Short mmCIF file of C-alpha atoms in Angstrom, two decimals:
data_model
loop_
_atom_site.label_atom_id
_atom_site.label_comp_id
_atom_site.label_asym_id
_atom_site.label_seq_id
_atom_site.Cartn_x
_atom_site.Cartn_y
_atom_site.Cartn_z
CA MET A 1 60.86 76.98 129.85
CA ALA A 2 62.22 80.06 131.59
CA GLU A 3 60.82 81.10 134.95
CA VAL A 4 58.39 83.96 134.64
CA VAL A 5 57.62 86.56 137.28
CA ILE A 6 53.93 87.39 137.35
CA PRO A 7 52.90 90.39 139.42
CA ILE A 8 49.42 89.99 140.91
CA GLY A 9 47.79 92.86 142.74
CA PRO A 10 47.46 95.16 144.59
CA GLN A 11 44.54 95.92 142.29
CA HIS A 12 43.36 92.76 140.69
CA PRO A 13 39.85 91.48 139.96
CA ALA A 14 40.53 88.21 141.78
CA LEU A 15 41.73 89.82 144.99
CA LYS A 16 39.31 91.52 147.32
CA GLU A 17 41.96 93.42 149.23
CA PRO A 18 45.23 95.08 148.34
CA VAL A 19 48.18 92.75 148.47
CA ASN A 20 50.91 92.30 145.94
CA PHE A 21 52.26 88.88 145.04
CA ARG A 22 55.20 88.28 142.82
CA VAL A 23 54.53 84.78 141.63
CA ILE A 24 57.50 82.99 140.17
CA ALA A 25 56.06 80.41 137.81
CA ASP A 26 57.33 77.79 135.45
CA GLY A 27 54.64 77.38 132.85
CA GLU A 28 51.44 76.95 134.85
CA LYS A 29 53.20 75.72 138.00
CA ILE A 30 53.96 78.06 140.85
CA ILE A 31 57.54 77.87 142.09
CA ARG A 32 57.74 80.63 144.64
CA LEU A 33 55.76 83.55 145.98
CA GLU A 34 56.88 86.93 147.30
CA LEU A 35 54.59 89.17 149.31
CA ASN A 36 54.14 92.88 149.77
CA LEU A 37 51.52 93.90 152.33
CA SER A 38 52.32 97.60 152.57
CA TYR A 39 49.24 99.04 150.86
CA THR A 40 47.05 99.42 153.90
CA HIS A 41 49.58 100.11 156.64
CA ARG A 42 48.10 103.02 158.56
CA GLY A 43 50.25 103.21 161.66
CA ILE A 44 47.50 102.24 164.09
CA GLU A 45 49.94 100.76 166.63
CA LYS A 46 51.78 104.08 166.76
CA GLY A 47 48.51 105.99 166.94
CA ALA A 48 47.34 103.84 169.84
CA GLU A 49 50.32 104.96 171.92
CA SER A 50 49.20 108.57 171.86
CA ARG A 51 45.49 108.16 172.67
CA ASP A 52 43.84 107.41 175.98
CA PHE A 53 41.92 104.15 176.41
CA ILE A 54 38.55 105.74 175.62
CA ARG A 55 39.85 107.01 172.28
CA VAL A 56 41.85 103.91 171.46
CA LEU A 57 38.81 101.62 171.23
CA PRO A 58 37.15 103.36 168.25
CA LEU A 59 40.56 103.52 166.56
CA LEU A 60 41.12 99.79 167.03
CA GLU A 61 37.71 99.01 165.56
CA ARG A 62 39.13 100.48 162.37
CA VAL A 63 41.95 97.97 162.17
CA CYS A 64 39.47 95.85 160.28
CA GLY A 65 35.94 96.41 159.04
CA ILE A 66 34.91 92.78 159.21
CA CYS A 67 36.24 91.88 162.64
CA SER A 68 36.01 95.31 164.27
CA HIS A 69 34.51 93.91 167.47
CA SER A 70 37.41 91.44 167.77
CA HIS A 71 40.08 94.12 168.04
CA ALA A 72 38.14 96.29 170.47
CA THR A 73 37.27 93.31 172.68
CA ALA A 74 40.81 91.93 172.67
CA PHE A 75 42.11 95.31 173.80
CA ALA A 76 39.33 96.04 176.30
CA LYS A 77 39.61 92.66 178.02
CA GLY A 78 43.38 93.01 178.21
CA ILE A 79 43.20 96.47 179.78
CA GLU A 80 40.48 95.31 182.18
CA GLU A 81 42.72 92.47 183.30
CA ILE A 82 45.59 94.87 183.97
CA MET A 83 43.20 97.20 185.86
CA GLN A 84 41.71 94.18 187.66
CA VAL A 85 38.24 95.33 186.68
CA LYS A 86 35.65 92.58 186.48
CA ILE A 87 32.88 93.40 184.07
CA PRO A 88 29.25 92.41 184.84
CA PRO A 89 27.90 89.09 183.47
CA ARG A 90 25.36 90.87 181.29
CA ALA A 91 28.16 92.79 179.57
CA GLN A 92 30.08 89.53 179.05
CA TYR A 93 27.02 87.97 177.41
CA ILE A 94 26.41 90.98 175.16
CA ARG A 95 30.05 90.99 174.06
CA THR A 96 29.78 87.28 173.26
CA ILE A 97 26.56 87.74 171.27
CA ILE A 98 28.14 90.47 169.14
CA ALA A 99 31.34 88.42 168.75
CA GLU A 100 29.48 85.37 167.47
CA LEU A 101 27.19 87.39 165.20
CA GLU A 102 30.35 88.94 163.81
CA ARG A 103 31.81 85.47 163.20
CA MET A 104 28.60 84.47 161.40
CA HIS A 105 28.53 87.47 159.11
CA SER A 106 32.25 87.08 158.42
CA HIS A 107 31.97 83.37 157.55
CA LEU A 108 28.91 83.97 155.37
CA LEU A 109 30.79 86.73 153.60
CA TRP A 110 33.75 84.40 153.12
CA LEU A 111 31.57 81.61 151.77
CA GLY A 112 30.18 84.04 149.22
CA VAL A 113 33.63 85.24 148.19
CA ALA A 114 34.93 81.67 147.91
CA ALA A 115 31.89 80.69 145.82
CA HIS A 116 32.49 83.69 143.59
CA GLU A 117 36.16 82.70 143.12
CA ILE A 118 35.11 79.31 141.76
CA GLY A 119 32.47 80.88 139.53
CA PHE A 120 29.52 79.67 141.61
CA ASN A 121 27.72 82.98 141.82
CA THR A 122 24.36 81.56 142.87
CA LEU A 123 25.85 80.52 146.20
CA PHE A 124 27.47 83.95 146.48
CA MET A 125 24.03 85.60 146.10
CA TRP A 126 22.46 83.23 148.63
CA THR A 127 25.06 83.62 151.37
CA TRP A 128 25.19 87.38 151.04
CA ARG A 129 21.40 87.56 151.25
CA ASP A 130 21.45 85.40 154.41
CA ARG A 131 24.22 87.55 155.80
CA GLU A 132 21.83 90.49 155.73
CA ALA A 133 19.77 88.84 158.49
CA VAL A 134 22.88 88.87 160.69
CA GLN A 135 23.75 92.42 159.67
CA ASP A 136 20.22 93.60 160.48
CA THR A 137 20.50 92.06 163.94
CA LEU A 138 23.83 93.77 164.53
CA GLU A 139 22.44 97.06 163.32
CA GLU A 140 19.45 96.83 165.63
CA MET A 141 21.65 96.01 168.60
CA SER A 142 24.43 98.53 168.07
CA GLY A 143 23.10 101.04 165.57
CA ASN A 144 25.81 100.18 163.06
CA ARG A 145 26.39 97.58 160.39
CA VAL A 146 30.17 97.68 160.41
CA HIS A 147 31.77 99.38 163.38
CA TYR A 148 29.49 98.33 166.23
CA ASN A 149 31.56 100.16 168.83
CA MET A 150 29.90 98.13 171.59
CA ASN A 151 32.91 97.99 173.89
CA GLU A 152 33.92 100.28 176.65
CA VAL A 153 36.64 99.65 179.17
CA GLY A 154 34.48 98.24 181.98
CA GLY A 155 31.59 96.85 179.95
CA VAL A 156 29.50 97.59 176.90
CA ARG A 157 28.09 100.81 175.52
CA CYS A 158 24.45 99.89 175.10
CA ASP A 159 22.02 97.40 176.51
CA LEU A 160 19.76 94.96 174.70
CA SER A 161 16.07 95.57 175.18
CA PRO A 162 13.68 92.57 175.53
CA SER A 163 12.21 93.36 172.11
CA GLN A 164 15.68 93.37 170.50
CA VAL A 165 16.34 89.97 172.05
CA GLN A 166 13.02 88.68 170.70
CA THR A 167 13.65 89.99 167.16
CA ALA A 168 17.12 88.45 167.17
CA LEU A 169 15.76 85.10 168.36
CA ALA A 170 13.04 85.22 165.71
CA ARG A 171 15.67 85.55 162.97
CA LEU A 172 17.69 82.56 164.13
CA PRO A 173 15.47 79.70 162.81
CA LEU A 174 15.77 80.98 159.24
CA LEU A 175 19.55 81.27 159.58
CA GLU A 176 19.82 77.80 161.11
CA GLU A 177 17.79 76.39 158.24
CA ARG A 178 20.04 78.08 155.68
CA ILE A 179 23.20 76.86 157.42
CA HIS A 180 21.73 73.37 157.33
CA LYS A 181 21.22 73.80 153.60
CA TYR A 182 24.89 74.78 153.13
CA VAL A 183 26.02 71.72 155.08
CA ALA A 184 23.96 69.56 152.72
CA MET A 185 25.30 71.37 149.64
CA LEU A 186 28.85 70.78 150.75
CA GLU A 187 28.30 67.04 150.52
CA GLU A 188 26.71 66.85 147.11
CA GLU A 189 27.20 70.06 145.15
CA GLU A 190 29.37 69.14 142.18
CA THR A 191 30.94 72.60 141.63
CA MET A 192 32.11 72.88 145.22
CA LEU A 193 33.47 69.34 145.34
CA LEU A 194 35.35 69.75 142.07
CA ARG A 195 36.92 73.12 142.80
CA PHE A 196 37.57 72.85 146.56
CA ARG A 197 38.79 69.27 146.90
CA GLY A 198 42.52 68.59 146.84
CA ILE A 199 43.43 72.28 146.41
CA GLY A 200 45.93 73.96 148.74
CA ASN A 201 46.71 70.84 150.77
CA MET A 202 48.29 71.21 154.16
CA THR A 203 48.97 68.41 156.64
CA ARG A 204 48.60 68.75 160.41
CA HIS A 205 52.37 68.82 160.78
CA GLU A 206 52.71 71.57 158.15
CA ALA A 207 49.94 73.66 159.69
CA LEU A 208 51.79 73.62 163.01
CA ALA A 209 55.19 74.28 161.45
CA TYR A 210 53.90 77.22 159.36
CA GLY A 211 52.11 78.72 162.36
CA ALA A 212 48.67 78.67 160.71
CA VAL A 213 45.72 79.80 162.84
CA GLY A 214 41.93 79.70 162.84
CA PRO A 215 39.89 77.74 160.30
CA THR A 216 43.02 77.32 158.15
CA ALA A 217 44.73 75.33 160.91
CA ARG A 218 41.58 73.63 162.17
CA ALA A 219 40.90 72.24 158.68
CA SER A 220 44.22 70.38 159.00
CA GLY A 221 43.21 68.80 162.28
CA VAL A 222 44.89 71.28 164.63
CA ALA A 223 42.34 71.91 167.39
CA CYS A 224 43.57 75.40 168.22
CA ASP A 225 40.89 77.86 169.21
CA ALA A 226 41.59 80.65 171.69
CA ARG A 227 37.99 80.42 172.91
CA HIS A 228 38.83 76.93 174.12
CA GLU A 229 42.55 77.22 174.89
CA ASP A 230 42.25 80.36 176.95
CA PRO A 231 38.53 80.85 177.62
CA TYR A 232 37.46 84.50 177.88
CA LEU A 233 34.02 86.17 178.02
CA VAL A 234 31.47 83.37 178.63
CA TYR A 235 32.92 80.63 176.42
CA ALA A 236 33.70 78.44 179.41
CA GLU A 237 30.02 78.23 180.45
CA VAL A 238 28.28 78.13 177.06
CA PRO A 239 27.92 74.71 175.40
CA TRP A 240 29.79 74.68 172.09
CA GLU A 241 32.44 72.64 170.31
CA VAL A 242 35.67 73.38 168.48
CA VAL A 243 35.08 72.46 164.82
CA THR A 244 37.93 70.63 163.14
CA ASP A 245 38.34 68.74 159.92
CA THR A 246 40.98 66.39 158.56
CA ASN A 247 40.76 67.12 154.83
CA GLY A 248 43.45 69.81 155.02
CA ASP A 249 42.45 71.44 151.72
CA VAL A 250 40.18 74.32 150.69
CA TYR A 251 37.26 71.90 151.03
CA GLY A 252 38.23 71.24 154.65
CA ARG A 253 38.44 74.98 155.37
CA THR A 254 34.94 75.37 153.92
CA CYS A 255 33.65 72.52 156.12
CA VAL A 256 35.17 74.15 159.22
CA ARG A 257 33.65 77.55 158.47
CA ILE A 258 30.21 76.13 157.78
CA GLY A 259 30.48 74.04 160.96
CA GLU A 260 31.41 77.19 162.87
CA LEU A 261 28.36 78.98 161.50
CA ARG A 262 26.29 76.26 163.15
CA GLU A 263 28.20 76.55 166.45
CA SER A 264 27.99 80.35 166.43
CA ALA A 265 24.23 80.24 165.89
CA LYS A 266 24.06 77.86 168.86
CA ILE A 267 26.11 80.22 171.07
CA VAL A 268 24.04 83.26 170.04
CA ARG A 269 20.81 81.39 170.82
CA TYR A 270 22.11 80.24 174.21
CA CYS A 271 23.34 83.71 175.15
CA LEU A 272 20.10 85.41 174.09
CA GLU A 273 18.02 82.89 176.02
CA HIS A 274 20.21 83.02 179.13
CA LEU A 275 20.99 86.74 179.15
CA PRO A 276 21.47 87.62 182.84
CA GLU A 277 19.92 90.72 184.35
CA GLY A 278 22.01 93.50 185.81
CA ASP A 279 24.36 96.33 184.91
CA ILE A 280 26.08 96.56 181.57
CA ARG A 281 29.20 98.30 182.80
CA VAL A 282 31.20 99.17 185.87
CA PRO A 283 33.14 102.39 186.31
CA ALA A 284 36.73 101.76 185.27
CA PRO A 285 39.68 103.88 186.36
CA LYS A 286 41.05 106.29 183.75
CA ALA A 287 44.63 105.10 184.09
CA ALA A 288 45.97 101.56 184.18
CA PRO A 289 48.78 100.50 186.53
CA THR A 290 52.10 99.42 185.05
CA GLY A 291 51.58 96.00 183.59
CA GLU A 292 51.78 93.74 180.61
CA ILE A 293 49.33 91.32 179.08
CA LEU A 294 49.11 89.03 176.11
CA SER A 295 45.42 89.17 175.24
CA ARG A 296 44.24 86.29 173.06
CA TYR A 297 40.99 86.38 171.12
CA GLU A 298 39.54 84.06 168.51
CA ALA A 299 38.61 86.35 165.64
CA PRO A 300 36.67 84.90 162.67
CA ARG A 301 39.93 84.38 160.78
CA GLY A 302 41.86 82.87 163.65
CA GLU A 303 43.65 83.77 166.79
CA LEU A 304 44.20 87.48 167.27
CA VAL A 305 46.86 88.54 169.75
CA HIS A 306 47.23 91.92 171.40
CA PHE A 307 50.41 92.40 173.39
CA ILE A 308 49.65 95.37 175.64
CA ARG A 309 52.03 97.13 177.97
CA THR A 310 50.87 99.93 180.26
CA ASN A 311 52.91 102.45 182.20
CA GLY A 312 50.64 103.85 184.90
CA THR A 313 49.07 106.52 182.67
CA ASP A 314 45.85 106.56 180.67
CA LYS A 315 47.71 105.60 177.50
CA ALA A 316 49.23 102.32 176.42
CA GLU A 317 53.02 102.21 176.37
CA ARG A 318 52.98 99.65 173.61
CA LEU A 319 50.33 97.82 171.65
CA ASP A 320 51.55 95.02 169.41
CA ILE A 321 48.81 93.54 167.25
CA ARG A 322 49.33 90.23 165.54
CA THR A 323 46.41 89.66 163.19
CA PRO A 324 45.37 86.16 162.09
CA THR A 325 46.01 86.93 158.43
CA LEU A 326 49.66 87.78 159.09
CA ALA A 327 50.06 84.41 160.78
CA ASN A 328 48.42 82.66 157.83
CA TRP A 329 50.50 84.17 155.02
CA THR A 330 53.37 81.76 155.62
CA SER A 331 51.02 78.84 155.11
CA VAL A 332 49.59 80.39 151.91
CA ALA A 333 53.07 80.87 150.45
CA MET A 334 53.85 77.24 151.23
CA CYS A 335 50.47 75.90 150.04
CA LEU A 336 50.78 77.61 146.67
CA THR A 337 54.14 76.12 145.82
CA GLY A 338 53.68 73.46 143.14
CA GLN A 339 50.05 74.41 142.54
CA ASN A 340 48.41 75.65 139.38
CA LEU A 341 48.30 79.38 138.62
CA ALA A 342 44.52 79.20 138.17
CA ASP A 343 44.09 78.13 141.78
CA ILE A 344 45.72 81.24 143.28
CA PRO A 345 42.43 83.11 143.90
CA VAL A 346 40.70 80.29 145.73
CA ILE A 347 43.74 79.26 147.80
CA VAL A 348 44.38 82.85 148.81
CA ALA A 349 40.68 83.34 149.52
CA ALA A 350 40.66 80.16 151.62
CA ILE A 351 42.52 81.86 154.47
CA ASP A 352 40.03 84.72 154.20
CA PRO A 353 42.75 87.37 153.90
CA CYS A 354 41.98 90.65 155.54
CA LEU A 355 44.38 93.56 154.39
CA SER A 356 43.79 98.47 149.08
CA CYS A 357 49.69 97.60 139.47
CA THR A 358 49.92 100.06 137.68
CA SER A 359 53.57 100.91 138.09
CA ARG A 360 55.00 97.68 136.74
CA ILE A 361 54.56 95.41 133.82
CA THR A 362 56.31 92.15 133.09
CA VAL A 363 58.04 91.87 129.75
CA LEU A 364 58.93 88.46 128.41
CA ASP A 365 61.50 88.75 125.65
CA ASN A 366 61.09 85.84 123.28
CA ASN A 367 64.36 86.53 121.50
CA ASP A 368 66.66 86.00 124.44
CA ASN A 369 64.29 84.15 126.78
CA THR A 370 64.53 86.69 129.59
CA SER A 371 61.84 88.32 131.66
CA GLY A 372 61.78 91.42 133.80
CA MET A 373 59.74 94.35 135.04
CA ILE A 374 59.67 97.82 133.59
CA THR A 375 58.54 100.94 135.37
CA PHE A 376 55.53 103.05 134.44
CA ASP A 377 57.80 105.85 133.23
CA GLU A 378 59.67 103.47 130.99
CA LEU A 379 56.40 102.16 129.61
CA ARG A 380 55.25 105.71 128.87
CA LYS A 381 58.55 106.54 127.21
CA ARG A 382 58.26 103.49 124.98
CA SER A 383 54.68 104.19 123.99
CA ARG A 384 55.54 107.81 123.21
CA ALA A 385 58.42 106.70 121.02
CA ARG A 386 56.12 104.28 119.25
CA TRP A 387 53.50 106.96 118.71
CA GLN A 388 56.07 109.39 117.32
CA GLU A 389 57.27 106.68 114.99
CA GLN A 390 53.76 106.15 113.71
CA GLU A 391 53.22 109.89 113.33
CA ARG A 392 56.30 110.14 111.13
CA SER A 393 55.39 107.28 108.83
CA MET B 1 44.30 68.30 174.90
CA THR B 2 46.72 67.70 177.71
CA SER B 3 46.78 69.23 181.17
CA PRO B 4 48.33 72.70 181.58
CA LEU B 5 52.03 73.01 182.32
CA THR B 6 52.83 73.33 186.01
CA ARG B 7 55.16 75.82 187.58
CA ASP B 8 57.55 73.10 188.74
CA VAL B 9 57.93 71.55 185.30
CA VAL B 10 58.64 74.89 183.60
CA MET B 11 61.03 75.95 186.40
CA GLU B 12 62.95 72.68 186.24
CA THR B 13 63.24 72.63 182.44
CA MET B 14 64.02 76.27 181.84
CA LYS B 15 65.99 77.48 184.86
CA GLU B 16 69.35 76.99 183.13
CA PHE B 17 68.40 79.68 180.59
CA GLY B 18 67.59 82.49 183.01
CA ILE B 19 64.81 83.84 185.20
CA VAL B 20 61.53 81.93 185.01
CA GLU B 21 58.36 83.76 186.08
CA GLN B 22 54.73 82.73 186.19
CA VAL B 23 53.02 85.85 184.88
CA ARG B 24 49.49 84.46 185.13
CA ALA B 25 47.92 81.02 185.67
CA ASN B 26 48.64 79.90 182.11
CA ARG B 27 51.51 82.23 181.16
CA PHE B 28 55.20 81.64 181.82
CA ARG B 29 58.11 83.82 180.87
CA ILE B 30 61.77 82.93 180.57
CA THR B 31 64.13 85.87 180.32
CA THR B 32 67.31 84.82 178.60
CA THR B 33 70.18 86.30 176.58
CA PRO B 34 70.33 86.52 172.76
CA ASP B 35 73.13 83.94 172.51
CA ARG B 36 71.08 81.34 174.39
CA LEU B 37 67.84 82.08 172.49
CA ARG B 38 68.16 79.21 170.01
CA ASP B 39 68.80 76.64 172.72
CA ALA B 40 65.97 78.00 174.85
CA VAL B 41 63.54 77.82 171.91
CA LYS B 42 64.66 74.30 171.12
CA THR B 43 64.08 73.24 174.74
CA VAL B 44 60.66 74.90 174.81
CA GLN B 45 59.70 73.01 171.65
CA GLU B 46 61.13 69.64 172.63
CA SER B 47 60.78 69.40 176.41
CA LEU B 48 57.70 71.55 176.99
CA ALA B 49 55.76 70.26 173.95
CA CYS B 50 55.17 73.73 172.50
CA GLU B 51 54.27 73.02 168.91
CA ARG B 52 53.55 76.45 167.54
CA LEU B 53 54.86 79.98 167.61
CA VAL B 54 52.00 82.35 168.44
CA THR B 55 53.81 85.57 167.62
CA ILE B 56 56.93 87.62 168.26
CA SER B 57 56.05 90.78 170.21
CA THR B 58 58.41 93.71 170.37
CA ALA B 59 58.70 96.66 172.71
CA ASP B 60 61.04 99.61 172.96
CA THR B 61 61.82 100.37 176.61
CA ARG B 62 63.95 103.41 175.65
CA GLN B 63 67.03 101.60 177.00
CA MET B 64 66.63 98.30 175.19
CA PHE B 65 64.57 96.53 172.55
CA GLU B 66 62.64 93.60 173.95
CA LEU B 67 61.64 90.60 171.87
CA HIS B 68 59.08 88.15 173.20
CA TYR B 69 58.68 84.80 171.46
CA HIS B 70 55.33 83.34 172.52
CA PHE B 71 54.83 79.59 172.16
CA THR B 72 51.93 77.31 172.92
CA GLY B 73 50.87 73.72 172.44
CA GLN B 74 48.19 71.23 173.37
CA HIS B 75 48.73 72.01 177.05
CA ARG B 76 47.12 75.42 176.38
CA THR B 77 49.85 77.27 178.28
CA ILE B 78 51.75 80.19 176.79
CA VAL B 79 55.50 80.00 177.26
CA THR B 80 57.31 83.21 176.38
CA VAL B 81 61.04 83.45 175.75
CA THR B 82 62.16 87.03 176.26
CA ILE B 83 65.44 88.62 175.19
CA GLU B 84 66.78 92.14 175.27
CA LEU B 85 68.84 93.79 172.55
CA PRO B 86 70.93 96.95 172.88
CA ARG B 87 69.40 99.90 171.01
CA GLU B 88 72.73 100.90 169.44
CA THR B 89 73.42 97.56 167.75
CA PRO B 90 70.10 95.76 167.39
CA GLU B 91 71.25 92.64 165.62
CA LEU B 92 70.34 89.02 166.07
CA PRO B 93 70.65 85.83 164.03
CA THR B 94 67.39 84.93 162.31
CA MET B 95 65.14 82.23 163.73
CA SER B 96 63.36 81.66 160.42
CA ASP B 97 65.40 78.53 159.65
CA MET B 98 64.08 76.66 162.68
CA LEU B 99 60.80 78.55 163.07
CA LEU B 100 59.22 79.06 159.65
CA PRO B 101 56.55 81.58 160.70
CA ALA B 102 59.24 83.73 162.34
CA GLY B 103 60.29 84.82 158.82
CA ILE B 104 57.31 87.11 158.24
CA TYR B 105 57.29 88.45 161.82
CA GLU B 106 60.98 89.29 161.57
CA ARG B 107 60.41 91.26 158.37
CA GLN B 108 57.69 93.22 160.14
CA ILE B 109 59.92 93.90 163.16
CA HIS B 110 62.73 94.94 160.85
CA ASP B 111 60.44 97.49 159.21
CA LEU B 112 59.04 98.97 162.39
CA PHE B 113 62.00 98.79 164.79
CA GLY B 114 65.03 98.40 162.54
CA ILE B 115 66.20 95.24 164.25
CA VAL B 116 68.47 93.34 161.87
CA PHE B 117 68.00 89.58 161.67
CA SER B 118 71.25 88.36 160.17
CA GLY B 119 70.97 85.37 157.85
CA HIS B 120 67.30 86.06 157.01
CA PRO B 121 66.68 84.92 153.41
CA GLY B 122 64.75 88.05 152.38
CA LEU B 123 64.74 90.84 154.93
CA LYS B 124 62.88 93.21 152.63
CA LYS B 125 60.16 95.74 153.37
CA ILE B 126 56.79 94.15 153.94
CA LEU B 127 54.61 96.61 155.85
CA LEU B 128 56.03 100.03 155.05
CA ASN B 129 55.58 101.34 151.55
CA GLU B 130 58.37 101.35 148.99
CA ASP B 131 58.97 105.10 149.32
CA TRP B 132 59.54 104.94 153.08
CA PRO B 133 63.14 105.93 153.95
CA ASP B 134 65.25 102.92 154.88
CA ASN B 135 66.75 104.34 158.05
CA GLU B 136 63.51 105.43 159.75
CA HIS B 137 61.67 103.00 162.00
CA PRO B 138 58.35 104.44 163.13
CA LEU B 139 57.70 102.36 166.24
CA ARG B 140 60.93 103.37 167.94
CA LYS B 141 60.04 105.63 170.83
CA ASP B 142 62.38 108.38 169.67
CA TRP B 143 61.01 108.48 166.12
CA LYS B 144 59.21 111.63 165.03
CA PRO B 145 57.97 112.27 161.52
CA ASP B 146 60.10 114.85 159.77
CA GLU B 147 58.17 117.45 157.80
CA LYS B 148 60.68 117.59 154.97
CA THR B 149 60.92 113.84 154.45
CA PHE B 150 58.73 112.12 151.88
CA TYR B 151 57.15 109.05 153.48
CA GLY B 152 55.21 107.83 150.47
CA GLY B 153 51.73 108.31 149.11
CA THR B 154 50.86 110.90 146.52
CA LYS B 155 52.77 114.13 146.34
CA GLN B 156 50.38 117.05 146.30
CA GLU B 157 50.89 119.81 143.76
CA GLY B 158 52.39 123.03 145.09
CA ARG B 159 53.70 121.57 148.34
#
């Protein structure tokens, strides 16, 4: 049978964010995949060059709605290192608490999306309900559900009151119980076992060769975690473990994320219980000396890298952001080769892609066995011709 | 996990490729020339046990384009191979054949800086939209948006 090009996205019910795949398939088997990620390019790196550090942080939060704290923290800790500013321990702890709460809400969101992709909507409802407990905590602490805006160069914007700490601690047992439930489900729930197992396989060697990061790599036995490799904030003093798995498929990636939910809850509990007293920020200079830093941060989706260069002014000379999803696309393209078309949503969802088709349509001509795309204008011209034909007859 | 790379080991292995600096406790940088890049990367992978490419960072210094290839491995040390390219003829053979993840980073760099990676299997637009003019690269320091140029998006009536 002839190879068929199937355009998927940028607007497609199975995709949560705008990305366009051109899937080259032979029957139901995927042969090759081409990507277009241009739909949400907003020029933030360019914008960051023309704003001072105070104004860059809120802008960077908008790189992503799910891991907004990740981008702001990666940038703030990089700039602080160039300025040689040491932020107070209390600020470090608060940043860590927000970071781990963010990881929890992101993983719960992912688990819901993945459950939805396999048609297991009960689990989707459950995880999203549990996620609200995390969202409520974040809202109480920062005032916002999405863009917490907790970071400042030199510390954090607002303090945690004893009552906020108590409320947050009181919510944890319920969350821990729910996470425990998901761990149990993963072992025995038929739907999850059937649809996650053996899908999107990737060996340890492949994960390294394709440059995969985060839970995608850790599910293939690669113990890479920036929190462990290059400890920042308080990860060196808090007891926690890097979660890895050896399954290497979508099931493994689910195991890693659920395991990380457990670890994150542990870190949040430890930080809330051991929150040191003291200031939440130190005055930081307006300008940074000339310098360069590669700031690594473990975002929920994997390692996030900010390459920052400063030039002695209050603006960054260059900010190069490498997001975890960009690093994971290569592995998705490789994973999908040879797989079934029906597994595209769940394999793509398994990396937790973070990125908004009407102009094209594929025409398969049965007479001469060819396939190709036509433009929207062409489609309109054809339908008009058809309509006029019908009018005449 | 293995112990971090020491200054002596990195110096000894990489000194034939150019200047070796220790930027921070766990960060090393080797500044080399574009023609020795492939050999340097090979040595970093084989002799310094760097198993993965973290990213390729780019910067425009107004005189040159800088490319930084960041590698790491189980030793938890970042080894960066840095090269400079002339702004007039920014061209370089692709690394995507020996470094698979480089393929997508090179497409991104090609979009934003206009650096040409010769031999790349599909150096097509990936980040900029399809209407973006081919010869404009927004992250170059001398780039300014031109009012008369259409950069994509919806055209508003009457403008």
